[in-house]
PDB file of C-alpha atoms and ligand atoms in Angstrom:
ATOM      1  CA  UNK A 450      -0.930  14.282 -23.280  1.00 91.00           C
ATOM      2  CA  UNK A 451       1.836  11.862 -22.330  1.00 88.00           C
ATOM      3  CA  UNK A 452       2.610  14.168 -19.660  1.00 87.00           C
ATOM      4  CA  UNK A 453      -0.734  13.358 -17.644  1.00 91.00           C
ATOM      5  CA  UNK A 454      -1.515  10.630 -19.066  1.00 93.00           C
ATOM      6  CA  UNK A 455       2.320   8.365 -19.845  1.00 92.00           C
ATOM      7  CA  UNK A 456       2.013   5.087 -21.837  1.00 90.00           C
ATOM      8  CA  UNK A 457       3.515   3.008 -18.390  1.00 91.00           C
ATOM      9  CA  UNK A 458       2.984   3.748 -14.827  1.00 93.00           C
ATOM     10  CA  UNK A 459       5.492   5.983 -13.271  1.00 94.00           C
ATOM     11  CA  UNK A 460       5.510   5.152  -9.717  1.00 97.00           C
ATOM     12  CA  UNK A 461       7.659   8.057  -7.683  1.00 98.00           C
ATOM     13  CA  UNK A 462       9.492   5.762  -5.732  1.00 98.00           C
ATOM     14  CA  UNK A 463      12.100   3.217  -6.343  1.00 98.00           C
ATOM     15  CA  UNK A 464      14.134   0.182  -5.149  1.00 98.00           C
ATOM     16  CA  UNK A 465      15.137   0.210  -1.877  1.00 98.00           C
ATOM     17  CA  UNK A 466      16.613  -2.144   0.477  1.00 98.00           C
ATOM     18  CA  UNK A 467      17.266  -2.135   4.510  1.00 98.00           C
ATOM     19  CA  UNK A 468      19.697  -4.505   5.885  1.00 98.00           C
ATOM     20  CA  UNK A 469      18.637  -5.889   9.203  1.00 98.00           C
ATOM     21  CA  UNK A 470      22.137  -6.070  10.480  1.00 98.00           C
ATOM     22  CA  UNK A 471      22.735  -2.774   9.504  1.00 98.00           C
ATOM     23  CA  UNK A 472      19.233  -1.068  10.504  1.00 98.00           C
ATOM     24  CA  UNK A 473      18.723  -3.038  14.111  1.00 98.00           C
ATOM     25  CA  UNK A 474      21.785  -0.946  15.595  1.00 98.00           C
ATOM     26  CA  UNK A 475      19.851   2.346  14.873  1.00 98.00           C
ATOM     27  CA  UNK A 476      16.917   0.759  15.858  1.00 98.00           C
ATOM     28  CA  UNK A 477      18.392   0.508  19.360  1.00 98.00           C
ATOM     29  CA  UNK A 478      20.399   3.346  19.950  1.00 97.00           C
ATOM     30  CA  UNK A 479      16.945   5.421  18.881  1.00 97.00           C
ATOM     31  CA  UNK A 480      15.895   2.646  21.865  1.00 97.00           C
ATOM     32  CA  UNK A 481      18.839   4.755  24.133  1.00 97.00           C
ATOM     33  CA  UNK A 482      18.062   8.202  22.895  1.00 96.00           C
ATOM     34  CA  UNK A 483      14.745   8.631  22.870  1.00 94.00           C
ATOM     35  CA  UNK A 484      11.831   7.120  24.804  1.00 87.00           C
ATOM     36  CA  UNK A 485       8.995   5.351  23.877  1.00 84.00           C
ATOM     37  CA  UNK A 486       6.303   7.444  25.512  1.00 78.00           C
ATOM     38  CA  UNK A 487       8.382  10.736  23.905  1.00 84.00           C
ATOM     39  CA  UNK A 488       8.077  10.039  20.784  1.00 89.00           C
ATOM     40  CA  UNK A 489       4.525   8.418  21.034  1.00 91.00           C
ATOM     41  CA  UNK A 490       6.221   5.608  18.373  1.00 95.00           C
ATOM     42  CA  UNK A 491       9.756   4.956  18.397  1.00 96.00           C
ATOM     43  CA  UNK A 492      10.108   3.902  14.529  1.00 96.00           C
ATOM     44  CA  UNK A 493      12.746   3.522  12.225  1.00 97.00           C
ATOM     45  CA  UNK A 494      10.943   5.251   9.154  1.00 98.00           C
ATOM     46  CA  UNK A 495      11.874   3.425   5.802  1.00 98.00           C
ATOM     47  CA  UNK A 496      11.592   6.306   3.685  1.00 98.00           C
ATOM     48  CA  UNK A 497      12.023   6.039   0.268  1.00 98.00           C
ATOM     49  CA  UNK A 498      14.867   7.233  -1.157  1.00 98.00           C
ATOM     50  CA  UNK A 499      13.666   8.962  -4.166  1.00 98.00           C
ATOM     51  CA  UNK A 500      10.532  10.765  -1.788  1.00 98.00           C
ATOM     52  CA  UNK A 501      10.348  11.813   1.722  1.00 98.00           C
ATOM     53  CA  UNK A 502       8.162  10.216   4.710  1.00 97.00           C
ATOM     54  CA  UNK A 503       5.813   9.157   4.721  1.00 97.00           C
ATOM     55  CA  UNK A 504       6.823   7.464   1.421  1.00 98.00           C
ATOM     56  CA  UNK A 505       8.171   4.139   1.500  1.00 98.00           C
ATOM     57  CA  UNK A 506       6.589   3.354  -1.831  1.00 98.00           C
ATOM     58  CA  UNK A 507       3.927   5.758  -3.427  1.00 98.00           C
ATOM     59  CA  UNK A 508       1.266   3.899  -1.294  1.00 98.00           C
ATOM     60  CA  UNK A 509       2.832   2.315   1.728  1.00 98.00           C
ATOM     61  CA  UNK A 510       4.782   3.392   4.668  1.00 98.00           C
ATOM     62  CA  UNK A 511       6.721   1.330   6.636  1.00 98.00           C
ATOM     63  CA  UNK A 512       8.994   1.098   9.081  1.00 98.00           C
ATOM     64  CA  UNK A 513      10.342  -0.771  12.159  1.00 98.00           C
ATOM     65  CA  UNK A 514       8.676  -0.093  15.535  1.00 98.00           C
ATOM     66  CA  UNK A 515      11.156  -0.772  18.526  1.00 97.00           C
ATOM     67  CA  UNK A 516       9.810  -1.356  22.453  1.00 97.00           C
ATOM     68  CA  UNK A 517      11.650  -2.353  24.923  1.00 97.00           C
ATOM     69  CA  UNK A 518      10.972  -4.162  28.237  1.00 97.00           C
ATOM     70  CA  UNK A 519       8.641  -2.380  30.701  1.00 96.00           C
ATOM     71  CA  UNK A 520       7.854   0.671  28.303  1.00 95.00           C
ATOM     72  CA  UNK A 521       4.424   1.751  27.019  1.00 94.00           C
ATOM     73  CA  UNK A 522       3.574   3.239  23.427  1.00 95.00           C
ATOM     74  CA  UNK A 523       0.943   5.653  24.211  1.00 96.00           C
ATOM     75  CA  UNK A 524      -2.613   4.239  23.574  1.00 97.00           C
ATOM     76  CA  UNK A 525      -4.521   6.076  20.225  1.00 97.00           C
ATOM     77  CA  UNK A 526      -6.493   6.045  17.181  1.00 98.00           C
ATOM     78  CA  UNK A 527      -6.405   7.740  13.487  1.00 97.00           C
ATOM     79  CA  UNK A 528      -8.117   7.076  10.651  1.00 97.00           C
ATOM     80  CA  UNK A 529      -4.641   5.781   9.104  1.00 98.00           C
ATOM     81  CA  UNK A 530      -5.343   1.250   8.625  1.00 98.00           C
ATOM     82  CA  UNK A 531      -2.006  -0.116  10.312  1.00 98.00           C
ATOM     83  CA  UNK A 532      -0.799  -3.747   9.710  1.00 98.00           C
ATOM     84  CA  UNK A 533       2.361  -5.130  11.615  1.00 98.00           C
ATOM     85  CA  UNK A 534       4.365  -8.478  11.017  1.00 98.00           C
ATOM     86  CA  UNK A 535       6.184  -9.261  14.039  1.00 98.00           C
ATOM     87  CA  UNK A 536      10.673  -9.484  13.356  1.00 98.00           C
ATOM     88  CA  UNK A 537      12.069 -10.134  16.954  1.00 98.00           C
ATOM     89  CA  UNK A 538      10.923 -10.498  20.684  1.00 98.00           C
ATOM     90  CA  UNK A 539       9.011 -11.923  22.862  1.00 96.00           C
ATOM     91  CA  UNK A 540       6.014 -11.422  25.399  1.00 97.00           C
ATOM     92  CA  UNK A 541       5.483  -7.912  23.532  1.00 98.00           C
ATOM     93  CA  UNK A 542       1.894  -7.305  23.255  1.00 98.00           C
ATOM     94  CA  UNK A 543      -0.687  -4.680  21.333  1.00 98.00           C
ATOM     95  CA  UNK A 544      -3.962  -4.138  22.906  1.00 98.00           C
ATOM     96  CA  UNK A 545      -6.553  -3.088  20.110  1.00 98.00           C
ATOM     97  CA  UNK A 546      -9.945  -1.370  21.380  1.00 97.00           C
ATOM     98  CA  UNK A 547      -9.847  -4.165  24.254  1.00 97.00           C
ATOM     99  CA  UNK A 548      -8.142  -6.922  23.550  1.00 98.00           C
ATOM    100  CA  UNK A 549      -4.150  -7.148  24.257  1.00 98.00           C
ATOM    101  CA  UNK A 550      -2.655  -9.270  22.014  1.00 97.00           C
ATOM    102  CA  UNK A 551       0.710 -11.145  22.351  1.00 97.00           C
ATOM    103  CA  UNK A 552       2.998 -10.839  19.647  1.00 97.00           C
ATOM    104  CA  UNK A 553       4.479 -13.883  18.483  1.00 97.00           C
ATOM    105  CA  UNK A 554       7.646 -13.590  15.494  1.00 98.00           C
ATOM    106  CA  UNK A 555       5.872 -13.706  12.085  1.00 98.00           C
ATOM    107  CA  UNK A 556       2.011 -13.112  13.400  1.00 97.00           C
ATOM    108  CA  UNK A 557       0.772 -10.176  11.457  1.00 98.00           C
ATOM    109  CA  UNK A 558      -1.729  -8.165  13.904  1.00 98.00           C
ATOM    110  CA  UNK A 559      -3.822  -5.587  12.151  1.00 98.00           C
ATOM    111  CA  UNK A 560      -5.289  -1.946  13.587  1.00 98.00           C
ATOM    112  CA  UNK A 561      -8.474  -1.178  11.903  1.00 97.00           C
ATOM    113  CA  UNK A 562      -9.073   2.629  11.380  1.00 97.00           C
ATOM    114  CA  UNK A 563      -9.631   4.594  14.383  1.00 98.00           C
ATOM    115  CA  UNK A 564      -9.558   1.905  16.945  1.00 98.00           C
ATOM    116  CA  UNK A 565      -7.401   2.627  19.903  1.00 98.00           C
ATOM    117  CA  UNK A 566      -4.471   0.747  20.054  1.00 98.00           C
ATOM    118  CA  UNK A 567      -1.227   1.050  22.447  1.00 98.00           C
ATOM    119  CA  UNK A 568       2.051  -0.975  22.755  1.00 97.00           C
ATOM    120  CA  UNK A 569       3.901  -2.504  25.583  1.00 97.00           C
ATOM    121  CA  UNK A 570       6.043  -4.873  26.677  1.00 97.00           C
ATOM    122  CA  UNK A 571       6.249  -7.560  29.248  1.00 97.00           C
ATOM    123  CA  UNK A 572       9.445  -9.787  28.301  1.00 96.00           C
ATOM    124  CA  UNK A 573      13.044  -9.228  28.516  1.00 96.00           C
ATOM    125  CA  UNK A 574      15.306  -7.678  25.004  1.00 96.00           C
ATOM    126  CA  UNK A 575      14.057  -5.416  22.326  1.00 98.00           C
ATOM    127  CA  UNK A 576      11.188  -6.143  20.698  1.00 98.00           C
ATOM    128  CA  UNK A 577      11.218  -5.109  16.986  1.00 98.00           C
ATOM    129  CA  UNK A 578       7.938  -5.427  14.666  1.00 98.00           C
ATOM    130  CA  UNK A 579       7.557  -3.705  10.642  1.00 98.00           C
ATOM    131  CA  UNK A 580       4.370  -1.194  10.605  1.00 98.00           C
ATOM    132  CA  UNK A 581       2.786  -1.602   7.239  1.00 98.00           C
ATOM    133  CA  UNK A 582      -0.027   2.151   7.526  1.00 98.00           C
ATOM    134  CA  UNK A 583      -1.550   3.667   4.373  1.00 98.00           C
ATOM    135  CA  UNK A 584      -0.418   6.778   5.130  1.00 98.00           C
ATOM    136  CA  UNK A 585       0.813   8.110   1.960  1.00 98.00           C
ATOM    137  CA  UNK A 586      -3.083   7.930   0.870  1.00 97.00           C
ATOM    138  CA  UNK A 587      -3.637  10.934   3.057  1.00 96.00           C
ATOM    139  CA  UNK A 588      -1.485  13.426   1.132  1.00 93.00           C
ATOM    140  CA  UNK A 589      -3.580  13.037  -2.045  1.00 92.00           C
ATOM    141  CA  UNK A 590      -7.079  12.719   0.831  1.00 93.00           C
ATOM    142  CA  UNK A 591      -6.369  14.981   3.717  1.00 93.00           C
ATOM    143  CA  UNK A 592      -8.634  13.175   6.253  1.00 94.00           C
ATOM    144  CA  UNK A 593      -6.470  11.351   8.572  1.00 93.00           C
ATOM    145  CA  UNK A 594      -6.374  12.526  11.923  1.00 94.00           C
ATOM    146  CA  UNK A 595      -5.418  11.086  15.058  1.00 96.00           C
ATOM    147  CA  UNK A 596      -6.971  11.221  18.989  1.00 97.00           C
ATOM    148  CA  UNK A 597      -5.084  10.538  21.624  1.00 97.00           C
ATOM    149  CA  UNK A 598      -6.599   8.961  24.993  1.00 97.00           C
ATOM    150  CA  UNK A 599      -6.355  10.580  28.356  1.00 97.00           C
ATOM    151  CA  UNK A 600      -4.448   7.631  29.822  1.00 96.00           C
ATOM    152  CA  UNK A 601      -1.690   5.857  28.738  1.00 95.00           C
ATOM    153  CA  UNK A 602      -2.941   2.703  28.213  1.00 96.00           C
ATOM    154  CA  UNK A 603      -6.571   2.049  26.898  1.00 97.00           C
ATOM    155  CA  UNK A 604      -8.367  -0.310  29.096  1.00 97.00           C
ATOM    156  CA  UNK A 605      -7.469  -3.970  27.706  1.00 97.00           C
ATOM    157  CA  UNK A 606      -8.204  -7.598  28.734  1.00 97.00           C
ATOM    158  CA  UNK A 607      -5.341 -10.520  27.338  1.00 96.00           C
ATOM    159  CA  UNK A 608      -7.004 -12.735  24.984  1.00 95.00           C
ATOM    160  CA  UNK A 609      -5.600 -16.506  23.900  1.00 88.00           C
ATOM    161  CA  UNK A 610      -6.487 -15.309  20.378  1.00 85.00           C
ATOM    162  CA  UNK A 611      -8.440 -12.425  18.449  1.00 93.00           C
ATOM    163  CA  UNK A 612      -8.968 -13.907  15.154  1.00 92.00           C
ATOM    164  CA  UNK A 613     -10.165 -10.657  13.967  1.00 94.00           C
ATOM    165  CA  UNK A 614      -6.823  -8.927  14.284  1.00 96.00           C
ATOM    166  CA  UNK A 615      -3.994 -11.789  14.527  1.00 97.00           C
ATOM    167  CA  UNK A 616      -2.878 -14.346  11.853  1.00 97.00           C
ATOM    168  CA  UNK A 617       0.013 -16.485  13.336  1.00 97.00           C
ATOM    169  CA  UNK A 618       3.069 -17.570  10.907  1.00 98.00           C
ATOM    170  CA  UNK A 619       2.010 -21.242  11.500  1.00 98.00           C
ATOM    171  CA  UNK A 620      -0.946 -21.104   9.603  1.00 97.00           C
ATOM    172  CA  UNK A 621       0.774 -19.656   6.830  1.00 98.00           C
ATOM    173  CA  UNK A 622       3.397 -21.386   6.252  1.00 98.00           C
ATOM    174  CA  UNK A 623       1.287 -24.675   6.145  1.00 98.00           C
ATOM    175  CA  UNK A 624      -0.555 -23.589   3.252  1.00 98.00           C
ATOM    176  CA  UNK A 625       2.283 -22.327   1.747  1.00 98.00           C
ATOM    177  CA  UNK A 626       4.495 -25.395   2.249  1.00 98.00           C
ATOM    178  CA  UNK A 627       1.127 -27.751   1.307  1.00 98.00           C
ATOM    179  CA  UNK A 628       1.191 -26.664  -2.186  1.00 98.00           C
ATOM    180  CA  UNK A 629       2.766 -27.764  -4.801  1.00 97.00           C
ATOM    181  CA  UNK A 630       5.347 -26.261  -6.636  1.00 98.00           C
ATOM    182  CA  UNK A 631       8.382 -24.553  -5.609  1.00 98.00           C
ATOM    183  CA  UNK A 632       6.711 -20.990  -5.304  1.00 98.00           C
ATOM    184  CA  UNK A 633       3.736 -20.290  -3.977  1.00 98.00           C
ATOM    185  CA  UNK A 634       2.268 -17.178  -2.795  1.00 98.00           C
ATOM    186  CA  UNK A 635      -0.439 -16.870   0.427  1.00 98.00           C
ATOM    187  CA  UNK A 636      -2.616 -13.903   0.073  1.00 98.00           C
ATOM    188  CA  UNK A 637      -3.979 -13.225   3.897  1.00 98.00           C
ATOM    189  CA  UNK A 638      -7.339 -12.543   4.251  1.00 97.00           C
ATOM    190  CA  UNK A 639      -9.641 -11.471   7.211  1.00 91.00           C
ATOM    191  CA  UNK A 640     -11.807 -13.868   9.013  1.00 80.00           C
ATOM    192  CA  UNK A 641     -15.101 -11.916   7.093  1.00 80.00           C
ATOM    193  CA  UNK A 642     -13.514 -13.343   3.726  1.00 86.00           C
ATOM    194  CA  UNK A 643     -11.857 -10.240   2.323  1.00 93.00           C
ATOM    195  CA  UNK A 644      -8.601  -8.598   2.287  1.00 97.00           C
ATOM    196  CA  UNK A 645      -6.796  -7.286   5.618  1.00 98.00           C
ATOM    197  CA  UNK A 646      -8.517  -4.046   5.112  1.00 98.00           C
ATOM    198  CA  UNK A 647      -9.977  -1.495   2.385  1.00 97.00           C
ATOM    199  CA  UNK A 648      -6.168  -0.213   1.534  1.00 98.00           C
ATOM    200  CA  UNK A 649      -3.547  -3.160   2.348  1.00 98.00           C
ATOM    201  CA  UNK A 650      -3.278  -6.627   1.718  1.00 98.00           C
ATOM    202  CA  UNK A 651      -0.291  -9.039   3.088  1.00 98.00           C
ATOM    203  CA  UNK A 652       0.709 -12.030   1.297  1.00 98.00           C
ATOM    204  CA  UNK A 653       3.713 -14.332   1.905  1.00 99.00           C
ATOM    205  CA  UNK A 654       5.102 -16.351  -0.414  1.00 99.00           C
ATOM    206  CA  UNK A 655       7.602 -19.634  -0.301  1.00 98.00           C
ATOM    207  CA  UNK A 656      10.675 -20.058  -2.724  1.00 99.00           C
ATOM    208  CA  UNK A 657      12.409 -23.112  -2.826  1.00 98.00           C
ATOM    209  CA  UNK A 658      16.203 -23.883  -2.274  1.00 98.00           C
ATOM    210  CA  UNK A 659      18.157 -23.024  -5.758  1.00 98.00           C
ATOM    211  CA  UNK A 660      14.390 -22.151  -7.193  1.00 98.00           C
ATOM    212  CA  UNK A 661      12.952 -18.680  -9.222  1.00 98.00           C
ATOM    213  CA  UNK A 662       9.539 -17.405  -8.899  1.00 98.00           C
ATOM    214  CA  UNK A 663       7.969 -16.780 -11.838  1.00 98.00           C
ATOM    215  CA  UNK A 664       8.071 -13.057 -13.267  1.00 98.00           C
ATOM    216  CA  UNK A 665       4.599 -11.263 -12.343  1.00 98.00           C
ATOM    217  CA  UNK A 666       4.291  -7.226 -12.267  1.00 98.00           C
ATOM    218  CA  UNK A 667       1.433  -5.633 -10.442  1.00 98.00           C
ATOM    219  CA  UNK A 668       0.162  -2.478 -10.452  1.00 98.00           C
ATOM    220  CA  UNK A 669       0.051  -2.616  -6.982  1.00 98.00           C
ATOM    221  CA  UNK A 670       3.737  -1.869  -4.917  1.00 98.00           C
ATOM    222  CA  UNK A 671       5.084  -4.224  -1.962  1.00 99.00           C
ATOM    223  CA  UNK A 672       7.042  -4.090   0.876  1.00 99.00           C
ATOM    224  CA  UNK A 673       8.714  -7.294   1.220  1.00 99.00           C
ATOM    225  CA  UNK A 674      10.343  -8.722   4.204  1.00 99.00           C
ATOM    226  CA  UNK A 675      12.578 -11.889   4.552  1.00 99.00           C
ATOM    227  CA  UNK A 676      10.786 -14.214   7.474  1.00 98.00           C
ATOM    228  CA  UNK A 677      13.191 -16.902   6.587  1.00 98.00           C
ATOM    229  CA  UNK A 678      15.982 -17.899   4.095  1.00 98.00           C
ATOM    230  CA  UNK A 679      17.982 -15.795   1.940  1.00 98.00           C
ATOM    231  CA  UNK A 680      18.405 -15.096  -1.818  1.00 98.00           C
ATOM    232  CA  UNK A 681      17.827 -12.302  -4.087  1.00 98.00           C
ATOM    233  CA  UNK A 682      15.032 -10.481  -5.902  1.00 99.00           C
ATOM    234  CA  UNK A 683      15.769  -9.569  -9.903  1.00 98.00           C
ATOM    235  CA  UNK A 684      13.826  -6.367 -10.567  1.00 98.00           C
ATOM    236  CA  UNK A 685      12.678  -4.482 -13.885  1.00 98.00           C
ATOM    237  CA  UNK A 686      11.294  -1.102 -12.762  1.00 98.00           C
ATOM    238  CA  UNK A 687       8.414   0.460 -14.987  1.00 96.00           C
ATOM    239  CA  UNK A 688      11.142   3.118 -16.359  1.00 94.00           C
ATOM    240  CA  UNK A 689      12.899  -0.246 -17.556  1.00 95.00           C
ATOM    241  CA  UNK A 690      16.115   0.086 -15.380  1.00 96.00           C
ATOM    242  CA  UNK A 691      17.244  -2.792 -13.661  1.00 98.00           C
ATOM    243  CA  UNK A 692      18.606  -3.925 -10.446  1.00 98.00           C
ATOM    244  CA  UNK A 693      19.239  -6.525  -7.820  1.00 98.00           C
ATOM    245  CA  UNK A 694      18.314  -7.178  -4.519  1.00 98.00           C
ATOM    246  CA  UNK A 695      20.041  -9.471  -1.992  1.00 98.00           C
ATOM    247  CA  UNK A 696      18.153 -10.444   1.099  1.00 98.00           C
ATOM    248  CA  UNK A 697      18.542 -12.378   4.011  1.00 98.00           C
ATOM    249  CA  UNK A 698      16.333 -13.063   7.139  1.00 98.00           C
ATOM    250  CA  UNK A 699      15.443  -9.790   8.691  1.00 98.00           C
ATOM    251  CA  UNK A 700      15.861  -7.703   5.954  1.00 99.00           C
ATOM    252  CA  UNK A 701      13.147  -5.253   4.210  1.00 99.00           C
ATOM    253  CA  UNK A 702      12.978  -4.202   0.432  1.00 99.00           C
ATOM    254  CA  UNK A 703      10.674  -1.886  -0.919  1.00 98.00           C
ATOM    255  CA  UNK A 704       9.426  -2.921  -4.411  1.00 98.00           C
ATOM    256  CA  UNK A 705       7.726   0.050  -6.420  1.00 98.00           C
ATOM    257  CA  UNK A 706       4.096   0.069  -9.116  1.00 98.00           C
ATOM    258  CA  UNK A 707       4.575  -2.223 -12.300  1.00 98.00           C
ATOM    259  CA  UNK A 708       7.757  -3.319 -11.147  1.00 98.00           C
ATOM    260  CA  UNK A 709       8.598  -7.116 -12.422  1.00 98.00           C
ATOM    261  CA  UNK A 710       9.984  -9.075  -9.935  1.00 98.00           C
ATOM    262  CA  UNK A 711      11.814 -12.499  -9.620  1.00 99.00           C
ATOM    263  CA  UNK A 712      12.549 -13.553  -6.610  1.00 99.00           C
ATOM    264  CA  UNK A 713      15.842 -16.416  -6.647  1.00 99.00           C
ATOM    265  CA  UNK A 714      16.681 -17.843  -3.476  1.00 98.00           C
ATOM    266  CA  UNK A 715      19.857 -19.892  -2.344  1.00 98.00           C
ATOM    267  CA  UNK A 716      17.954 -21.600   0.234  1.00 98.00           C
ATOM    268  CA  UNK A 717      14.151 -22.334   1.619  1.00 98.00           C
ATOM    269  CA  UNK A 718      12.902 -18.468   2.120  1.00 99.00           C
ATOM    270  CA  UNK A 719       9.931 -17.550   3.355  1.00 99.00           C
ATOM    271  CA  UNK A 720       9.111 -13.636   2.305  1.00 99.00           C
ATOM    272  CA  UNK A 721       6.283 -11.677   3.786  1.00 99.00           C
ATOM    273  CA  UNK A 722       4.875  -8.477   2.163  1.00 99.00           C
ATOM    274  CA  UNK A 723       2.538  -5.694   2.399  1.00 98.00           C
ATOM    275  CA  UNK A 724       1.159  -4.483  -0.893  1.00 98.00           C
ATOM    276  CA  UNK A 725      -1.701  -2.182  -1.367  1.00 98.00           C
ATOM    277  CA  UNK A 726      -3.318  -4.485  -3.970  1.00 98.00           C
ATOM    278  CA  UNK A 727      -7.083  -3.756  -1.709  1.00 98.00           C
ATOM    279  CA  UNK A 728      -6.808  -0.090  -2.594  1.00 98.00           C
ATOM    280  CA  UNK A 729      -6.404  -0.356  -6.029  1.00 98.00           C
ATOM    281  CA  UNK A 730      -8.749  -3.461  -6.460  1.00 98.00           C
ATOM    282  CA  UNK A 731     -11.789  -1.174  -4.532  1.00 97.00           C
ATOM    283  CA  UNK A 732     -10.904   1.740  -7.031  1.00 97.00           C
ATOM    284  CA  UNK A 733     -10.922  -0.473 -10.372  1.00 97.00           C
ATOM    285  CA  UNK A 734      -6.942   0.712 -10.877  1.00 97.00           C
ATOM    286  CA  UNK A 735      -5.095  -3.220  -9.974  1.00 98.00           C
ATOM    287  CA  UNK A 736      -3.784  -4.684 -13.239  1.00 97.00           C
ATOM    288  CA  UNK A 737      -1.069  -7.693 -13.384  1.00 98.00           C
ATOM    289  CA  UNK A 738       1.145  -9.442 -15.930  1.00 96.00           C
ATOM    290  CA  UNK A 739       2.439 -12.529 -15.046  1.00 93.00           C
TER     291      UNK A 739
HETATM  292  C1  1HN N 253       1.550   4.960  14.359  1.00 92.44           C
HETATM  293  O1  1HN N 253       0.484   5.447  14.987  1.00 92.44           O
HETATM  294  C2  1HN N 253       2.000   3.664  14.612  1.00 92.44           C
HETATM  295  O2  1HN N 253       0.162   3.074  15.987  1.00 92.44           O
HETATM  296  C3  1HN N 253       3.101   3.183  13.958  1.00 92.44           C
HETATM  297  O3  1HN N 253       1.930   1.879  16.129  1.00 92.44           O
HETATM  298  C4  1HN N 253       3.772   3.947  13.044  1.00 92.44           C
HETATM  299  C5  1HN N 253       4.070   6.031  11.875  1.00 92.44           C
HETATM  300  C6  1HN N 253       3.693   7.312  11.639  1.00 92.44           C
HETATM  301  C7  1HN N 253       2.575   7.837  12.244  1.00 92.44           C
HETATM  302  C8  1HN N 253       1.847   7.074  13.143  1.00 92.44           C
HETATM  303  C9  1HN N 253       1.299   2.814  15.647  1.00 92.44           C
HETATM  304  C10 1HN N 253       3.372   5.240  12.774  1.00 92.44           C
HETATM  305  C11 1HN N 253       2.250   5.761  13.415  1.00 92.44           C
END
C-alpha cells in the first residue's frame, strides 16, 4: 500500500536555487537571440531539476519574463491563473482585459484565467519580472488552452491603479515591518477578501538582521524570491535530506511539499513567494506543522 499511499508526502521535485547574477546574463542574451513577439514570451523557464517544464515545483511554474524597450508580448488568454512580482525596470506595463498597468519593482500584478493580457514596454533597459502560472495543474487536468487575439495588442486604457490586479510593495512591507517580532509573514489577498486566485497564493515575509524564522512545513510548495536583503534558507526535505540555501536580492529558490524551512538572514530581507497553498486549501489537501 505504501506504494500509493507513502506514510510522508513525496513531492517530485526538489531544492533548487537561481542566482540572479548568474541567470540575468541568459536572460538578456535570450533578449539578443530571440524576439519578444517570436517567441510570444521570452522566459527564462526555472525548471526543476529533478522534472522537466513546466515543473518548477510539483505545482508551480515559474520563471523570469524579459522585455525590452519598445517591444510587445503578444496580447492572449488561457485558462492557466498567472501571478507576476516585478525584479527590475521601469515604465514596463501589462494591460489585462483593458486596463494597462505600470509595473513598479516588487508590485505583484495578477492575470485571472482567460483574460487577455499582453506586455510592453515604454522605458529605457530590460525589464525583468518572475511569472508565478499553475501550469503544472494541467498535466494531471488537461483543460488549459490558450487563444490568441488577432492584433497584437488588446485594446487597453492606462489606469493610476487597478486594485483588482496590482498590489504595490509599499503596502506590504508596512504591514510587514508594523508587526512585531522579527519574522513576520504577509499573506496577499484580493480586494474580494480571498486568496490571489483559486490555485496560488503570494505571501512575503520579513526576517530581521542576524534573526531565524521559526521552522513551519506546509503541504503546500513555494517559490521564494529575495526582494531585499540576503541570508540563507535551512531546509529538511520530506525524504529527510538536508540542504542549504544562500540568497541574496534577486535571487529565486524553489522550495518543494512538506519541506521545513528556516529562513536565517545576515541582514533586513524581505522574501516574496508564490505557493499554491489556495489549491490545496479549496481541495481539503493543505496541512502545516509549525
Ligand atoms: C504565458 O502566457 C506567460 O502570459 C508567461 O506572460 C509565462 C509560460 C509558459 C506558457 C505561457 C504570460 C508563460 C506563459
Amino acid at each position: 500500500m505504501s506504494a500509493m499511499v507513502p506514510p510522508a508526502p513525496n513531492p517530485k521535485a526538489t531544492v533548487a536555487s537561481w542566482k540572479y547574477d548568474e541567470i540575468r546574463p541568459m536572460l538578456l542574451e535570450a533578449g539578443r537571440l530571440v524576439a519578444a513577439d517570436e517567441a510570444e514570451r521570452r522566459v527564462l523557464m526555472l525548471v526543476n531539476p529533478n522534472m522537466r517544464a513546466p515543473y518548477t515545483t510539483d505545482t508551480i511554474y515559474a520563471g523570469l519574463q524579459l522585455i525590452l524597450p519598445g517591444e510587445t508580448a503578444p496580447a492572449h488568454r488561457h485558462t492557466a491563473f498567472a501571478l507576476r512580482f516585478i525584479v527590475e525596470g521601469e515604465r514596463g506595463f501589462t494591460a489585462v482585459e483593458g486596463k494597462k498597468v505600470i509595473m513598479r519593482r516588487g508590485d505583484v500584478i495578477l492575470t485571472p484565467s482567460w483574460q487577455w493580457h499582453d506586455h510592453g514596454h515604454e522605458g529605457d533597459g530590460p525589464m525583468i519580472w518572475l511569472d508565478g502560472l499553475d501550469l503544472p495543474l494541467y498535466q494531471a487536468f488537461p483543460t488549459n488552452f490558450a487563444e490568441m487575439y488577432k492584433d497584437e495588442r488588446y485594446p487597453s486604457e492606462e489606469v493610476e491603479s487597478a486594485k483588482d490586479i496590482q498590489i504595490g510593495w509599499e503596502e506590504v512591507q508596512n504591514d510587514l515591518d508594523a508587526r512585531t517580532g522579527s519574522h513576520a509573514i504577509y499573506n496577499y489577498r484580493s480586494p474580494s477578501g480571498g486568496p490571489l486566485s483559486l490555485t496560488m497564493g503570494g505571501q512575503a515575509e520579513r526576517v530581521d538582521a542576524e534573526t531565524k524564522s521559526p521552522p513551519i512545513r506546509e503541504s503546500c510548495s513555494f517559490v521564494y524570491h529575495c526582494y531585499e536583503g540576503s541570508g540563507r534558507s535551512e531546509l529538511k526535505l520530506a525524504n529527510g535530506e538536508t540542504r542549504t540555501l544562500e540568497w541574496t536580492k534577486g535571487d529565486t529558490f524553489a522550495v518543494p511539499a512538506w519541506t521545513e524551512r528556516v529562513h536565517v538572514a545576515s541582514e533586513l530581507s524581505y522574501l516574496f513567494a508564490v505557493n499554491d497553498a489556495p489549491l490545496l486549501n479549496n481541495l481539503g489537501m493543505y496541512r502545516k506543522e509549525q
